[in-house]
Coordinates of C-alpha atoms and ligand atoms in Angstrom, one line a residue:
Chain A
M1294 CA -75.7 49.9 -58.7
P1295 CA -71.9 47.9 -58.1
A1296 CA -72.1 44.7 -56.1
T1297 CA -69.5 46.4 -53.7
P1298 CA -69.2 49.8 -53.3
P1299 CA -66.4 51.8 -54.9
D1300 CA -64.6 52.9 -52.0
R1301 CA -65.2 49.6 -49.6
A1302 CA -61.0 49.7 -49.9
L1303 CA -61.0 53.0 -48.6
G1304 CA -64.0 51.7 -45.6
E1305 CA -61.0 49.4 -44.5
L1306 CA -58.0 51.4 -44.5
E1307 CA -60.4 54.0 -42.6
L1308 CA -60.5 50.3 -40.6
A1309 CA -56.6 49.3 -40.0
E1310 CA -56.0 52.9 -39.1
A1311 CA -58.8 52.2 -35.9
A1312 CA -56.9 49.5 -35.3
P1313 CA -54.4 49.7 -31.8
V1314 CA -51.1 51.2 -32.7
P1315 CA -48.1 49.0 -31.9
A1316 CA -47.0 49.5 -29.0
Q1317 CA -43.9 51.7 -28.1
R1318 CA -41.2 48.9 -27.6
K1319 CA -40.9 47.5 -24.4
G1320 CA -38.9 49.8 -21.9
S1321 CA -35.8 50.2 -21.8
L1322 CA -36.2 50.4 -17.9
G1323 CA -37.0 47.1 -18.0
E1324 CA -34.7 45.4 -19.9
A1325 CA -32.5 46.6 -18.3
L1326 CA -33.5 45.3 -14.7
E1327 CA -33.4 41.8 -16.9
R1328 CA -29.9 42.1 -17.7
L1329 CA -28.9 43.1 -14.4
L1330 CA -31.2 39.7 -13.0
L1331 CA -29.1 37.8 -16.0
G1332 CA -25.8 39.5 -14.2
A1333 CA -26.4 38.6 -11.2
A1334 CA -27.2 35.6 -11.3
S1335 CA -24.3 34.2 -13.0
V1336 CA -21.2 36.4 -10.6
A1337 CA -23.6 34.6 -7.9
A1338 CA -23.2 30.9 -9.4
L1339 CA -19.3 32.6 -10.1
V1340 CA -19.2 33.2 -6.3
L1341 CA -21.7 29.4 -5.4
V1342 CA -17.8 28.1 -7.3
W1343 CA -15.3 29.8 -5.2
W1344 CA -17.0 28.5 -2.3
L1345 CA -17.2 25.6 -3.0
L1346 CA -13.2 25.4 -3.8
H1347 CA -12.7 27.2 -0.6
L1348 CA -14.3 24.6 1.2
I1349 CA -12.6 22.2 -0.6
F1350 CA -8.6 24.1 -0.8
G1351 CA -8.5 25.6 1.7
T1352 CA -8.6 29.6 3.3
M1353 CA -4.6 29.3 3.1
L1354 CA -5.1 29.0 -1.2
M1355 CA -8.0 30.0 -1.5
P1356 CA -10.3 32.3 0.8
D1357 CA -13.7 32.3 1.7
P1358 CA -15.8 34.9 -0.7
V1359 CA -16.9 36.4 2.1
A1360 CA -13.9 37.8 3.3
T1361 CA -12.2 38.4 -0.1
I1362 CA -15.2 41.6 -0.2
R1363 CA -14.5 42.8 3.1
E1364 CA -10.5 43.0 2.0
V1365 CA -11.6 44.3 -1.2
L1366 CA -14.7 47.7 0.1
A1367 CA -10.7 47.9 2.1
I1368 CA -9.0 48.1 -0.7
L1369 CA -11.4 50.3 -2.4
L1370 CA -11.8 52.9 1.1
S1371 CA -8.0 52.8 1.5
G1372 CA -6.7 56.8 0.2
T1373 CA -4.1 54.8 -2.4
F1374 CA -7.4 53.1 -4.0
L1375 CA -7.5 55.6 -6.5
V1376 CA -4.4 57.1 -7.1
E1377 CA -3.3 52.9 -7.8
M1378 CA -6.3 52.3 -10.4
A1379 CA -5.7 55.4 -12.2
A1380 CA -1.8 54.7 -12.9
S1381 CA -3.0 51.7 -14.3
L1382 CA -6.4 52.7 -16.3
R1383 CA -4.5 55.1 -17.4
R1384 CA -1.4 52.8 -19.4
V1385 CA -4.5 50.7 -20.5
L1386 CA -5.7 53.6 -21.5
V1387 CA -2.6 54.7 -23.4
G1388 CA -1.2 52.1 -25.1
F1389 CA -5.5 50.9 -26.3
V1390 CA -6.2 54.5 -27.8
L1391 CA -2.1 54.7 -29.4
A1392 CA -2.8 51.3 -30.7
M1393 CA -6.4 51.7 -32.1
V1394 CA -4.8 55.0 -33.9
V1395 CA -2.7 52.7 -35.7
S1396 CA -4.6 50.5 -36.6
I1397 CA -7.4 51.7 -38.2
P1398 CA -5.8 53.5 -41.6
L1399 CA -3.7 49.9 -41.5
G1400 CA -6.4 48.1 -40.6
I1401 CA -8.5 49.7 -44.0
A1402 CA -4.6 50.4 -46.0
M1403 CA -3.9 46.4 -45.1
G1404 CA -8.4 45.4 -46.5
T1405 CA -7.8 48.0 -49.1
L1406 CA -4.9 48.1 -51.0
R1407 CA -2.7 44.8 -52.2
R1408 CA 0.3 46.0 -51.8
A1409 CA -0.2 46.8 -48.2
E1410 CA -1.2 43.7 -47.3
G1411 CA 0.8 41.7 -48.8
F1412 CA 4.0 44.2 -47.2
F1413 CA 2.4 43.7 -43.6
Q1414 CA 1.2 40.8 -43.8
V1415 CA 3.4 39.0 -42.3
P1416 CA 4.4 41.6 -39.3
M1417 CA 1.3 41.1 -38.3
I1418 CA 0.5 37.2 -38.1
L1419 CA 4.2 37.5 -36.0
G1420 CA 2.5 40.1 -34.6
L1421 CA 0.0 37.9 -33.1
T1422 CA 2.5 34.9 -31.8
V1423 CA 4.0 37.1 -30.0
P1424 CA 3.0 37.4 -25.9
G1425 CA 3.4 40.9 -24.0
L1426 CA 5.9 39.0 -22.1
I1427 CA 7.9 38.9 -23.7
W1428 CA 7.5 43.0 -24.8
A1429 CA 7.1 44.3 -21.5
L1430 CA 10.4 42.6 -20.7
L1431 CA 11.8 44.3 -24.3
A1432 CA 10.3 47.5 -23.7
I1433 CA 11.5 48.0 -20.1
M1434 CA 15.4 47.3 -21.4
F1435 CA 14.6 50.1 -23.3
F1436 CA 12.8 52.5 -21.7
G1437 CA 14.0 51.5 -18.3
L1438 CA 11.2 51.6 -15.8
S1439 CA 9.2 54.8 -16.6
E1440 CA 5.5 55.0 -18.2
V1441 CA 6.1 54.4 -22.0
S1442 CA 7.1 51.6 -21.0
A1443 CA 4.0 50.5 -20.2
Y1444 CA 2.7 52.3 -23.5
F1445 CA 4.7 50.4 -25.5
A1446 CA 4.2 47.4 -24.4
V1447 CA 0.7 47.5 -24.7
A1448 CA -0.1 49.0 -27.9
I1449 CA 2.4 47.1 -29.5
T1450 CA 1.3 43.9 -27.8
I1451 CA -1.7 44.8 -29.0
M1452 CA -2.0 46.4 -31.6
P1453 CA -1.7 43.4 -34.6
M1454 CA -5.1 42.2 -33.1
L1455 CA -6.9 45.3 -33.8
A1456 CA -4.7 45.5 -37.2
I1457 CA -6.2 41.5 -38.8
N1458 CA -9.4 42.6 -36.7
I1459 CA -9.8 45.2 -38.9
W1460 CA -8.4 44.3 -41.9
Q1461 CA -10.3 41.8 -42.0
G1462 CA -13.9 44.3 -42.2
A1463 CA -12.1 46.1 -44.7
K1464 CA -11.3 43.0 -46.6
S1465 CA -15.2 42.7 -47.3
L1466 CA -16.2 46.7 -47.8
D1467 CA -18.9 46.4 -50.0
K1468 CA -18.1 47.5 -53.5
D1469 CA -21.4 49.0 -54.3
L1470 CA -21.5 51.8 -52.3
M1471 CA -17.6 52.3 -52.8
D1472 CA -18.6 52.7 -56.2
M1473 CA -21.9 54.9 -55.5
S1474 CA -19.3 56.9 -52.9
N1475 CA -17.0 57.7 -56.5
A1476 CA -19.8 58.1 -58.2
F1477 CA -21.5 61.4 -56.1
Q1478 CA -16.9 61.8 -56.3
T1479 CA -16.8 61.8 -52.4
G1480 CA -13.5 63.5 -51.5
I1481 CA -11.3 60.7 -48.8
P1482 CA -12.6 62.0 -45.4
S1483 CA -16.0 62.0 -46.8
K1484 CA -15.0 58.5 -47.2
V1485 CA -13.8 57.7 -44.7
M1486 CA -15.3 58.9 -42.5
D1487 CA -19.0 58.5 -43.8
V1488 CA -17.9 55.3 -45.9
I1489 CA -15.6 53.4 -44.8
L1490 CA -15.8 53.3 -40.8
P1491 CA -19.4 52.5 -40.2
Q1492 CA -19.1 49.7 -42.4
L1493 CA -16.0 48.5 -39.8
L1494 CA -17.9 49.8 -37.1
S1495 CA -19.0 45.7 -35.8
H1496 CA -15.3 44.4 -36.4
I1497 CA -13.9 47.8 -34.1
L1498 CA -16.0 47.5 -31.5
A1499 CA -15.4 43.6 -31.4
A1500 CA -11.1 44.3 -31.7
T1501 CA -12.2 47.1 -28.8
R1502 CA -12.8 44.2 -26.4
Y1503 CA -10.2 42.1 -27.1
G1504 CA -8.0 44.8 -26.5
L1505 CA -8.6 46.4 -23.6
G1506 CA -8.4 42.7 -21.7
L1507 CA -5.5 42.2 -23.7
A1508 CA -4.1 45.5 -22.0
W1509 CA -5.1 44.5 -19.1
K1510 CA -2.9 41.2 -18.8
V1511 CA 0.0 43.3 -20.8
V1512 CA -0.2 46.0 -17.7
V1513 CA 0.8 43.5 -14.8
V1514 CA 3.2 41.9 -16.5
V1515 CA 4.6 45.0 -16.4
E1516 CA 4.2 46.2 -13.4
I1517 CA 4.7 43.1 -11.7
F1518 CA 8.4 44.0 -13.2
G1519 CA 9.3 46.4 -11.4
F1520 CA 7.4 49.6 -11.4
S1521 CA 6.6 50.8 -7.6
S1522 CA 2.4 51.9 -8.8
G1523 CA -0.8 50.3 -10.5
I1524 CA -3.1 46.8 -10.0
G1525 CA -0.8 45.2 -10.6
Y1526 CA 2.1 46.3 -8.5
Q1527 CA 0.2 45.4 -5.7
I1528 CA -1.1 42.4 -6.2
M1529 CA 2.9 41.8 -6.1
R1530 CA 3.2 43.2 -2.7
A1531 CA 0.3 40.6 -2.4
F1532 CA 1.8 38.2 -3.5
N1533 CA 6.1 38.3 -1.4
L1534 CA 3.5 38.3 1.2
F1535 CA 1.7 35.8 0.3
S1536 CA -1.6 36.6 1.2
M1537 CA -4.0 35.2 -2.0
K1538 CA -6.5 37.0 -0.4
S1539 CA -4.9 40.2 -0.9
V1540 CA -4.4 38.8 -5.0
L1541 CA -7.9 37.8 -5.5
A1542 CA -8.9 41.4 -4.4
W1543 CA -6.7 43.7 -6.1
A1544 CA -7.9 41.7 -8.5
I1545 CA -10.7 41.7 -8.1
T1546 CA -11.2 45.8 -8.4
F1547 CA -10.0 45.4 -11.7
L1548 CA -11.9 43.4 -13.1
V1549 CA -15.0 45.7 -12.2
V1550 CA -13.7 48.6 -14.0
M1551 CA -13.0 46.8 -17.0
I1552 CA -16.9 45.2 -15.9
F1553 CA -17.7 48.9 -16.5
I1554 CA -16.2 49.7 -19.1
E1555 CA -17.9 46.1 -20.2
F1556 CA -20.8 47.2 -20.0
G1557 CA -21.2 51.4 -19.6
V1558 CA -18.9 52.4 -22.0
I1559 CA -18.3 49.9 -25.4
G1560 CA -22.0 48.4 -24.5
F1561 CA -23.5 52.7 -24.7
L1562 CA -21.9 53.1 -27.7
E1563 CA -23.3 50.2 -29.3
A1564 CA -26.2 50.8 -28.4
R1565 CA -26.0 54.4 -30.3
A1566 CA -23.5 52.8 -33.2
T1567 CA -26.6 50.0 -33.6
A1568 CA -29.7 52.5 -33.4
W1569 CA -30.0 52.6 -37.7
R1570 CA -31.2 48.5 -38.1
P1571 CA -34.0 46.7 -36.9
K1572 CA -33.2 44.6 -34.4
A1573 CA -33.4 40.6 -35.8
E1574 CA -36.2 38.0 -33.7
V1575 CA -34.0 35.0 -34.0
W1576 CA -35.8 33.1 -31.8
R1577 CA -38.9 33.6 -32.0
R1578 CA -41.0 33.6 -28.6
Chain B
M251 CA -27.4 72.7 -73.1
A252 CA -26.8 70.1 -71.4
Y253 CA -26.3 66.2 -72.9
I254 CA -23.9 63.1 -72.6
L255 CA -22.4 62.3 -75.6
V256 CA -21.1 58.0 -76.6
E257 CA -19.3 57.8 -79.4
R258 CA -17.9 53.7 -80.6
V259 CA -17.0 53.0 -77.2
F260 CA -15.8 49.6 -76.2
K261 CA -15.7 47.8 -73.4
S262 CA -13.5 43.9 -72.3
F263 CA -13.7 42.6 -69.3
R264 CA -11.2 39.9 -68.0
W265 CA -13.2 38.1 -66.3
P266 CA -11.6 36.4 -62.9
D267 CA -10.0 33.1 -65.4
G268 CA -8.6 34.9 -67.9
T269 CA -11.3 34.7 -70.5
L270 CA -12.1 38.4 -72.6
L271 CA -15.9 38.9 -72.4
Q272 CA -16.3 41.8 -75.2
V273 CA -19.4 43.9 -73.3
L274 CA -19.4 46.8 -76.1
R275 CA -19.0 47.1 -79.9
G276 CA -18.6 50.8 -81.0
V277 CA -21.7 52.3 -78.9
S278 CA -22.4 55.1 -79.7
F279 CA -25.8 57.4 -79.6
E280 CA -27.0 60.9 -78.4
T281 CA -28.8 61.9 -75.0
K282 CA -31.5 63.5 -76.6
E283 CA -32.2 67.8 -74.2
Y284 CA -34.6 68.2 -71.1
S285 CA -36.2 64.8 -72.4
I286 CA -35.7 61.4 -71.0
T287 CA -33.3 59.0 -73.1
C288 CA -33.7 54.9 -72.4
L289 CA -31.0 52.7 -73.4
L290 CA -33.9 49.4 -74.4
G291 CA -31.3 46.3 -73.8
P292 CA -31.8 42.5 -73.1
S293 CA -29.7 41.7 -69.1
G294 CA -26.7 41.5 -69.9
C295 CA -25.9 43.6 -72.9
G296 CA -23.6 45.9 -71.4
K297 CA -26.7 48.3 -70.3
S298 CA -25.4 50.0 -66.5
T299 CA -21.9 48.8 -68.3
V300 CA -22.7 52.1 -70.8
L301 CA -24.0 53.9 -66.8
N302 CA -20.1 53.4 -65.3
I303 CA -18.1 54.6 -68.1
I304 CA -20.4 57.5 -68.2
A305 CA -19.6 58.2 -64.9
G306 CA -16.6 57.9 -65.6
L307 CA -16.3 53.7 -62.8
E308 CA -15.0 52.1 -65.9
R309 CA -12.5 53.6 -67.9
A310 CA -14.1 52.1 -71.8
D311 CA -11.3 50.1 -74.1
G312 CA -11.9 52.5 -76.7
G313 CA -14.1 56.0 -78.1
K314 CA -15.3 59.2 -76.7
V315 CA -17.5 59.6 -73.5
E316 CA -18.2 63.8 -74.1
V317 CA -20.1 65.1 -71.3
K318 CA -21.7 68.9 -71.3
G319 CA -23.6 71.6 -70.0
G320 CA -24.5 72.3 -66.2
D321 CA -21.8 74.5 -65.0
T322 CA -20.4 73.4 -62.1
P323 CA -19.5 76.9 -59.4
S324 CA -15.3 74.8 -60.0
G325 CA -15.9 75.0 -63.8
G326 CA -15.0 71.2 -62.7
P327 CA -16.4 68.4 -64.6
C328 CA -20.2 69.2 -65.3
R329 CA -22.2 67.4 -62.7
L330 CA -23.8 64.0 -63.2
G331 CA -26.6 62.1 -60.9
Y332 CA -26.9 58.0 -60.0
V333 CA -29.8 56.4 -59.0
F334 CA -28.9 52.9 -58.5
Q335 CA -30.5 49.6 -59.4
D336 CA -30.7 48.9 -55.6
P337 CA -30.9 52.3 -53.6
R338 CA -28.0 52.1 -52.8
L339 CA -27.9 54.0 -49.0
L340 CA -25.8 54.1 -46.4
N341 CA -28.0 52.7 -44.0
W342 CA -26.5 54.0 -41.1
K343 CA -27.3 57.6 -42.0
R344 CA -30.9 59.5 -42.3
V345 CA -32.7 60.2 -45.0
D346 CA -31.0 63.7 -45.1
E347 CA -28.5 62.9 -44.1
N348 CA -27.5 60.6 -47.1
V349 CA -29.2 63.5 -49.5
A350 CA -26.5 65.5 -47.8
F351 CA -24.1 63.0 -48.6
A352 CA -23.9 63.3 -52.1
L353 CA -24.2 67.8 -51.4
K354 CA -21.2 66.9 -50.5
G355 CA -19.4 64.7 -52.5
M356 CA -19.9 67.5 -55.5
G357 CA -18.7 70.4 -53.4
V358 CA -21.4 72.1 -52.7
P359 CA -21.9 75.3 -50.0
K360 CA -22.7 74.1 -47.1
G361 CA -25.4 77.1 -47.1
E362 CA -27.1 75.5 -49.9
W363 CA -27.7 71.9 -48.7
G364 CA -31.1 73.0 -46.4
P365 CA -33.0 74.4 -49.4
R366 CA -32.1 71.5 -51.7
L367 CA -32.9 69.3 -48.5
A368 CA -36.5 70.9 -49.0
R369 CA -36.7 70.8 -52.0
Y370 CA -35.6 67.0 -53.3
L371 CA -37.6 65.8 -50.4
E372 CA -40.4 68.0 -51.1
L373 CA -40.2 66.3 -54.6
V374 CA -40.0 62.8 -54.4
A375 CA -42.6 62.8 -52.1
L376 CA -40.5 61.6 -48.1
S377 CA -40.6 65.6 -46.2
D378 CA -42.2 63.7 -43.4
F379 CA -40.0 60.3 -43.3
R380 CA -36.3 62.9 -43.4
R381 CA -35.5 62.4 -40.4
Q382 CA -35.6 57.9 -40.6
Y383 CA -33.0 55.2 -41.3
P384 CA -33.5 53.9 -44.7
L385 CA -33.8 50.4 -43.3
F386 CA -37.1 50.9 -41.7
L387 CA -38.4 52.7 -44.9
S388 CA -40.6 50.7 -47.8
G389 CA -38.4 49.2 -50.4
G390 CA -39.8 52.2 -52.9
M391 CA -39.4 54.7 -50.3
R392 CA -35.7 54.5 -50.4
Q393 CA -35.5 53.5 -53.7
R394 CA -37.2 57.6 -54.4
V395 CA -34.4 58.9 -51.3
G396 CA -31.6 57.3 -54.2
L397 CA -33.9 59.6 -57.2
A398 CA -33.5 62.0 -54.4
R399 CA -29.7 61.9 -53.7
A400 CA -29.2 62.2 -57.5
L401 CA -31.9 65.0 -57.9
A402 CA -29.9 66.9 -55.1
V403 CA -26.9 67.9 -57.2
E404 CA -29.0 69.1 -60.1
P405 CA -27.1 66.7 -62.6
A406 CA -27.2 68.4 -66.3
V407 CA -27.8 65.0 -66.4
L408 CA -29.5 62.2 -64.7
L409 CA -28.2 58.9 -65.0
M410 CA -31.1 55.6 -63.9
D411 CA -30.7 52.3 -64.1
E412 CA -33.1 50.0 -64.2
P413 CA -34.3 52.3 -60.7
F414 CA -37.2 50.9 -61.1
S415 CA -36.2 47.1 -61.3
K416 CA -36.2 45.7 -58.0
L417 CA -39.6 47.4 -56.5
D418 CA -43.5 45.4 -56.5
Q419 CA -45.6 45.9 -59.4
L420 CA -47.9 48.7 -57.9
S421 CA -44.9 50.4 -56.0
A422 CA -43.2 50.3 -59.6
R423 CA -45.7 51.9 -61.9
R424 CA -46.1 54.7 -59.2
L425 CA -42.2 55.9 -59.0
R426 CA -42.4 55.1 -63.0
E427 CA -45.0 57.7 -63.2
D428 CA -43.3 60.4 -60.4
T429 CA -39.9 60.0 -62.1
L430 CA -41.4 61.0 -65.4
S431 CA -43.6 64.6 -63.9
I432 CA -40.4 65.1 -62.3
C433 CA -38.1 65.0 -64.5
R434 CA -41.0 66.6 -67.2
K435 CA -41.5 69.6 -64.1
L436 CA -37.5 70.5 -64.1
S437 CA -37.2 70.5 -67.7
Q438 CA -33.8 66.9 -66.2
T439 CA -32.3 65.8 -69.2
A440 CA -32.2 61.3 -68.6
L441 CA -30.8 58.7 -69.5
L442 CA -32.4 55.6 -68.3
V443 CA -31.2 51.8 -68.4
T444 CA -34.0 49.8 -69.1
H445 CA -34.6 46.0 -69.8
D446 CA -38.4 46.4 -70.6
V447 CA -39.5 47.9 -74.0
E448 CA -42.9 49.0 -71.9
E449 CA -41.0 50.4 -69.4
A450 CA -38.8 52.5 -72.1
V451 CA -41.6 53.4 -74.1
Y452 CA -43.4 55.3 -70.5
L453 CA -40.5 57.4 -70.3
G454 CA -38.6 57.8 -72.9
D455 CA -38.8 61.1 -75.6
R456 CA -36.4 59.1 -77.5
I457 CA -34.9 55.1 -77.1
V458 CA -31.6 53.6 -77.9
T459 CA -32.5 50.1 -78.6
L460 CA -28.9 47.7 -77.9
A461 CA -28.0 44.6 -79.9
A462 CA -27.4 41.4 -77.4
R463 CA -23.5 41.0 -76.7
P464 CA -21.3 42.4 -77.8
S465 CA -23.6 45.4 -77.7
V466 CA -23.6 47.7 -80.8
V467 CA -26.2 49.8 -81.5
A468 CA -29.7 48.5 -82.9
A469 CA -32.0 51.4 -83.7
I470 CA -33.4 55.1 -82.4
Y471 CA -36.7 55.8 -81.9
E472 CA -38.1 59.1 -81.1
N473 CA -40.9 58.7 -78.8
P474 CA -43.8 60.6 -81.6
I475 CA -46.9 60.4 -78.3
P476 CA -46.6 63.3 -76.0
P477 CA -45.4 62.8 -72.5
A478 CA -48.4 63.7 -71.2
D479 CA -50.9 60.8 -73.0
R480 CA -48.6 57.7 -72.9
S481 CA -51.0 56.3 -71.4
W482 CA -51.0 52.5 -70.7
D483 CA -54.0 52.0 -73.0
D484 CA -53.7 54.6 -75.3
P485 CA -54.3 52.7 -79.4
R486 CA -51.3 54.7 -80.4
F487 CA -49.0 53.7 -77.4
I488 CA -49.6 49.9 -78.1
E489 CA -49.0 49.8 -81.0
F490 CA -45.5 52.1 -80.7
K491 CA -44.3 49.1 -77.8
K492 CA -45.1 46.7 -80.4
E493 CA -43.2 48.2 -83.0
V494 CA -40.4 48.7 -80.7
L495 CA -40.8 45.3 -78.8
N496 CA -40.5 43.4 -82.2
S497 CA -37.7 45.1 -84.0
V498 CA -36.0 45.0 -80.5
L499 CA -36.9 40.8 -80.9
S500 CA -35.8 40.3 -84.5
V501 CA -32.3 42.3 -83.3
A502 CA -32.6 39.0 -81.5
V503 CA -33.5 36.5 -82.7
E504 CA -30.4 37.7 -85.9
K505 CA -28.1 37.6 -83.0
S506 CA -29.0 33.4 -81.7
S507 CA -29.8 31.9 -85.5
A508 CA -26.2 34.0 -86.4
Ligands
ADP1 N1 -16.9 43.9 -64.0 C1 -17.5 43.3 -64.1 N2 -15.7 42.4 -64.6 C2 -16.8 41.0 -65.5 N3 -17.4 41.5 -66.2 C3 -18.3 41.9 -65.7 C4 -18.0 43.0 -65.8 N4 -19.6 44.3 -64.9 C5 -20.0 43.3 -65.6 N5 -19.4 42.5 -66.9 C6 -19.8 40.8 -66.9 O1 -20.3 42.5 -68.7 C7 -21.5 41.9 -69.6 C8 -22.7 43.1 -69.0 O2 -23.0 43.5 -68.0 P1 -23.6 44.7 -67.3 O3 -23.3 46.0 -68.7 O4 -24.2 44.2 -66.1 O5 -25.5 44.4 -67.9 P2 -26.1 45.1 -67.7 O6 -26.4 45.5 -67.1 O7 -26.9 45.7 -69.5 O8 -27.8 44.0 -67.4 C9 -22.4 40.5 -68.3 O9 -22.1 39.6 -68.8 C10 -21.5 40.7 -66.5 O10 -21.1 39.6 -66.8
MG2 MG1 -27.8 46.6 -65.2

């Protein structure tokens, strides 16, 4: 008789199967709660600093946080808020989408075609340095005080930044995957949608974050110049009344919306877009 | 009828520093129909380059490559399936979507995708994993996805570039056996590139050896042992392996003494 029965290995396998199954990943609810608490803590820290500034500079320059929050609530409950917010948000989003629609093909072309890179590199770098204020002025001179000038100013201000991000991503597309798709005779639409864009996604998301922030800055400038609607217009009005409290309150309403976009929309997209990647445990617990 | 004919193919690469590296110096061979042909040679001798030229990923400097067989519905160039050294999967797509990607590229009508996915994922034993993402699979399983993707386009000739060389010994051995049995089952004409003599002798019905760079074909062997009888400890198998090995070694020695 052999020293070890031949099916010893099988027995061990069964043992392994009887071992506890790894638990499902920690409930996403618990994770969400933790995130919420961390977010709340950072807001609390901010309010604390604000309150200290209020103590130092006085109500005139730095109204106290509670009164300002009350003002925010009053704004939210007033009928005008939704209208003003919708106007600003529409300008941000339309401008952003226009810029993105141009930047994606442009960035891909610059990253993959030597001639496109040579041609567009200088204008993009120059465009990056032109302040949104100048585009806003030019837009209003060209298109007057119409929605078009807001869309134009936003789109052209953020476009170079978006395109440069996507260009950087497109320069490091995986050659092996491109060869693979060529070997299977993949057509251009499938190559773009299935092979190229997924590799650029993290660059596009990063660009989206910067882009929306920048777009908001430009929109406020454009609106301050003489639009009669939008958050920027309301901020200007509050400024003319020298009501620091209202200036802050209107700005805060917009921040809240942007935070919602960051966590709700971009966060959701990011989570969906990275579901295929096992999560790396960078810092061992 | 399904075969590849490679005739006096030349290829040089221009390196970024300007030097010219001649890789292929008139390589000629022909694949064997409904069988596996192995292209055997040392690392860096230009085996991948030969496959890339056949697949149209590189252009030869001179010579002729002819691929025949496996009529495509469009009457276009006939289909090749390519299994790469590393799996080269679209990691953001599920296993079945990766296979469907190749079907889309090759213009297979959408109605056929379902049955083909089922059939070829079953063949490589991945039916249970069809909805998983590649990065959650083991290296061996990922390579199987690559094999299913190449088979699913129902190629006239299946090209394989050292498909087992990055796997651990056990997975490699299993996948080698499975590849052999799948190719036999499908009567698949295949061209497999390898630097491993044992692998070439185990899988190849015809073995084409390349001399070191710049490469020419050194010898062509017909494997005397039928596939079903090829086993690692069979004396005939060992003998044939020695013969091929010796010829590969003698070519290498000639080169270095020249
Ligand atoms: N695109 C390329 N540019 C320059 N040199 C290359 C290129 N592709 C391959 N080579 C060179 O050609 C030789 C053969 O490469 P390859 O066909 O990959 O060899 P093998 O597959 O036999 O290991 C190598 O020396 C490699 O450095
Ligand atoms: Mg190689």
